[in-house]
């Protein structure tokens, strides 16, 4: 079977000139795999607005496809309109549309409550100019009242005009397959691309997972705890686990993979090569 698959790599906008240099090297290494696009995150409340734009323009300037993330929480329609117009004026046609999470203590004064409202606004303002990706949660968003509510919220983003979705990371392939089946039963036809988080550091992974609601299965957690500070052992184990997960997802029909690279090329490159992509 010849399915059209989409592979992409995610970065965050670097804060320092060393970070910018490091990201250039990472990008150079990952560009050889010819991904469909590189995406760049956006700090909620607009905190990385300029750095996200700079990063995306630099990627585009290298002849590579770039998709900025855009989060709406805490923003006004006018803020978002300006950002969309800036991207349009630079010929950017791909965007990842999110609600975002405001840092605790920051008051919510914006005009958007949920990501479906952002998707709707982008379509109203710019028609079909942008390919719009939205977030999906196979293990469900931590604030969702129930699994069914979260599925309904996802369907609303699709109905508002999303072109494709990228999932939160997960280590349980069955959660993904079940989620895709449920979405299809609700009439969703857009591609839902699994988000992949390589495992390189167990403390950082535990921190991220607590915050975003991704489950680290007990057997993975216990093994990571057992490796202690042995980073080589963690990395070797992580590469095995994540390569197997990707393999299973692709074998099961996933329409591509989106790697959360954390601006590092090493693990993503090894997984890619092991998959023989
Ligand atoms: P939504 O789809 O709006 O959902 C948020 C929550 O609200 C869910 O619990 C949902 O069930 C619920 N909900 C939705 N609609 C309703 C409704 N009408 N009534 C009641 N409840 C409702 N964050 C950033 O700040 N910057 C980034 O660049 C970024 N990139 C990301 C990329 C990907 C691929 C993913 C998966 C996440 C990313 N995030 C990013 C994190 C994201 O912003 C958070 O997960 C955020 O908490 C939810 O964003 P969302 O777009 O999924 O929100």
Coordinates of C-alpha atoms in Angstrom, one line a residue, residues 31-231:
X31 CA 17.4 18.5 6.7
X32 CA 19.1 15.6 5.0
X33 CA 16.1 13.5 5.8
X34 CA 13.9 15.8 3.7
X35 CA 11.0 16.3 6.1
X36 CA 7.8 17.9 4.8
X37 CA 8.3 20.8 7.2
X38 CA 10.0 22.1 10.3
X39 CA 7.8 23.7 12.9
X40 CA 8.6 26.2 15.6
X41 CA 6.8 26.6 18.9
X42 CA 5.2 29.9 20.2
X43 CA 5.2 30.9 23.8
X44 CA 1.7 31.3 25.1
X45 CA 0.7 35.0 25.6
X46 CA 3.1 35.9 22.7
X47 CA 6.3 35.6 24.7
X48 CA 8.3 34.2 21.8
X49 CA 6.5 36.1 19.0
X50 CA 9.6 37.7 17.5
X51 CA 11.9 34.7 18.0
X52 CA 9.4 32.3 16.5
X53 CA 9.1 34.6 13.5
X54 CA 12.9 34.9 13.2
X55 CA 13.4 31.1 13.5
X56 CA 10.8 30.4 10.9
X57 CA 12.2 33.0 8.4
X58 CA 15.6 31.6 8.8
X59 CA 14.4 28.1 8.1
X60 CA 12.5 29.4 5.1
X61 CA 15.6 31.3 3.9
X62 CA 17.4 28.0 3.7
X63 CA 14.8 26.8 1.2
X64 CA 13.1 24.6 3.8
X65 CA 9.4 24.5 4.6
X66 CA 8.5 26.1 7.9
X67 CA 5.3 26.1 10.0
X68 CA 5.1 28.5 13.0
X69 CA 3.0 27.5 15.9
X70 CA 0.5 30.1 17.1
X71 CA -1.3 30.0 20.4
X72 CA -4.3 32.2 21.1
X73 CA -4.8 32.2 24.9
X74 CA -4.4 35.8 26.3
X75 CA -4.4 37.3 22.7
X76 CA -6.8 39.7 21.1
X77 CA -8.1 39.2 17.6
X78 CA -6.0 42.2 16.5
X79 CA -2.8 40.6 17.9
X80 CA -3.6 37.4 16.0
X81 CA -4.6 39.3 12.8
X82 CA -1.2 41.1 12.8
X83 CA 0.7 37.9 13.3
X84 CA -1.2 36.2 10.5
X85 CA -0.6 39.1 8.2
X86 CA 3.1 39.1 8.9
X87 CA 3.3 35.4 8.1
X88 CA 1.3 35.9 4.9
X89 CA 3.5 38.8 3.8
X90 CA 6.5 36.4 4.1
X91 CA 4.8 33.7 2.0
X92 CA 4.3 31.3 5.0
X93 CA 1.3 29.0 4.3
X94 CA 1.4 26.5 7.1
X95 CA 0.6 27.1 10.7
X96 CA 0.1 25.0 13.9
X97 CA -2.9 26.5 15.7
X98 CA -3.2 26.1 19.5
X99 CA -4.9 27.4 22.6
X100 CA -1.6 27.4 24.6
X101 CA -1.3 27.6 28.4
X102 CA -0.8 30.9 30.2
X103 CA 1.9 30.8 32.8
X104 CA 0.3 30.6 36.3
X105 CA -0.4 34.0 37.7
X106 CA -0.9 35.6 34.2
X107 CA -4.4 36.9 33.9
X108 CA -6.5 35.7 31.0
X109 CA -7.6 38.8 29.2
X110 CA -7.7 37.5 25.6
X111 CA -10.5 37.1 23.1
X112 CA -10.1 33.4 22.5
X113 CA -11.0 30.6 24.9
X114 CA -10.3 27.4 22.9
X115 CA -8.3 26.4 19.8
X116 CA -11.4 25.8 17.7
X117 CA -12.1 29.6 17.9
X118 CA -8.6 30.3 16.6
X119 CA -9.0 27.9 13.7
X120 CA -12.3 29.5 12.9
X121 CA -10.7 33.0 13.1
X122 CA -7.8 32.0 10.8
X123 CA -10.2 30.7 8.2
X124 CA -12.4 33.8 8.4
X125 CA -9.5 36.1 8.0
X126 CA -7.3 34.2 5.5
X127 CA -9.6 31.7 3.8
X128 CA -7.5 28.8 2.4
X129 CA -4.2 30.6 2.6
X130 CA -2.9 28.4 5.5
X131 CA -2.7 24.7 5.9
X132 CA -3.7 24.5 9.6
X133 CA -2.5 21.8 12.0
X134 CA -4.2 21.3 15.4
X135 CA -3.3 19.4 18.5
X136 CA -4.8 16.0 19.3
X137 CA -4.5 14.0 22.6
X138 CA -4.7 10.2 22.3
X139 CA -4.4 10.0 26.1
X140 CA -6.7 13.0 26.5
X141 CA -5.9 16.6 27.5
X142 CA -5.3 17.0 31.3
X143 CA -8.1 19.6 31.6
X144 CA -10.7 17.6 29.7
X145 CA -13.8 16.8 31.7
X146 CA -14.1 13.4 30.0
X147 CA -12.6 11.4 27.1
X148 CA -15.8 12.1 25.1
X149 CA -15.7 15.8 25.8
X150 CA -12.1 15.9 24.6
X151 CA -13.0 14.0 21.4
X152 CA -15.9 16.4 20.8
X153 CA -13.5 19.4 21.3
X154 CA -11.1 17.8 18.8
X155 CA -13.9 17.3 16.3
X156 CA -14.9 21.0 16.7
X157 CA -11.4 22.0 15.6
X158 CA -11.7 19.8 12.6
X159 CA -15.1 21.3 11.7
X160 CA -13.7 24.8 12.2
X161 CA -11.3 24.1 9.3
X162 CA -8.2 22.2 10.5
X163 CA -6.3 20.4 7.6
X164 CA -4.4 17.9 9.8
X165 CA -3.5 17.1 13.4
X166 CA -0.4 16.3 15.4
X167 CA -0.7 14.4 18.6
X168 CA 0.7 15.0 22.0
X169 CA 3.4 12.4 22.5
X170 CA 2.6 9.0 24.0
X171 CA 4.3 5.6 24.5
X172 CA 1.2 3.5 24.2
X173 CA 0.4 2.8 20.5
X174 CA -3.1 1.4 21.3
X175 CA -4.2 4.8 22.8
X176 CA -3.3 6.3 19.4
X177 CA -5.1 3.7 17.3
X178 CA -8.2 3.8 19.4
X179 CA -8.2 7.6 19.3
X180 CA -8.0 7.5 15.5
X181 CA -10.8 4.9 15.2
X182 CA -13.0 7.0 17.5
X183 CA -12.3 10.2 15.5
X184 CA -13.1 8.4 12.2
X185 CA -16.3 7.1 13.7
X186 CA -17.2 10.8 14.4
X187 CA -16.6 11.6 10.7
X188 CA -13.0 13.0 11.0
X189 CA -11.1 12.4 7.8
X190 CA -8.0 14.6 8.3
X191 CA -4.6 12.9 8.9
X192 CA -3.7 12.5 12.6
X193 CA 0.1 12.4 12.8
X194 CA 1.6 10.9 16.0
X195 CA 3.9 13.2 17.9
X196 CA 7.1 11.4 18.9
X197 CA 9.2 12.3 21.9
X198 CA 12.6 10.6 21.9
X199 CA 13.7 9.5 25.4
X200 CA 17.0 11.0 26.5
X201 CA 16.6 12.3 30.0
X202 CA 14.3 10.7 32.5
X203 CA 13.9 13.6 34.9
X204 CA 13.0 16.0 32.0
X205 CA 10.6 13.4 30.5
X206 CA 8.8 12.9 33.9
X207 CA 8.4 16.7 34.3
X208 CA 7.0 17.2 30.8
X209 CA 4.7 14.2 31.1
X210 CA 3.3 15.4 34.4
X211 CA 2.5 18.8 32.8
X212 CA 1.0 17.6 29.6
X213 CA -0.8 14.5 30.7
X214 CA 1.2 12.0 28.6
X215 CA 1.6 8.7 30.4
X216 CA 5.0 7.1 30.9
X217 CA 4.0 3.4 31.2
X218 CA 5.1 1.8 34.4
X219 CA 7.6 -0.6 32.8
X220 CA 9.3 2.3 31.0
X221 CA 9.4 4.4 34.2
X222 CA 10.8 1.6 36.3
X223 CA 13.5 0.9 33.8
X224 CA 14.5 4.6 33.5
X225 CA 14.6 4.8 37.3
X226 CA 16.9 1.8 37.4
X227 CA 19.4 3.4 35.0
X228 CA 19.9 6.3 37.5
X229 CA 22.4 8.8 36.0
X230 CA 23.6 6.4 33.4
X231 CA 22.7 8.6 30.4

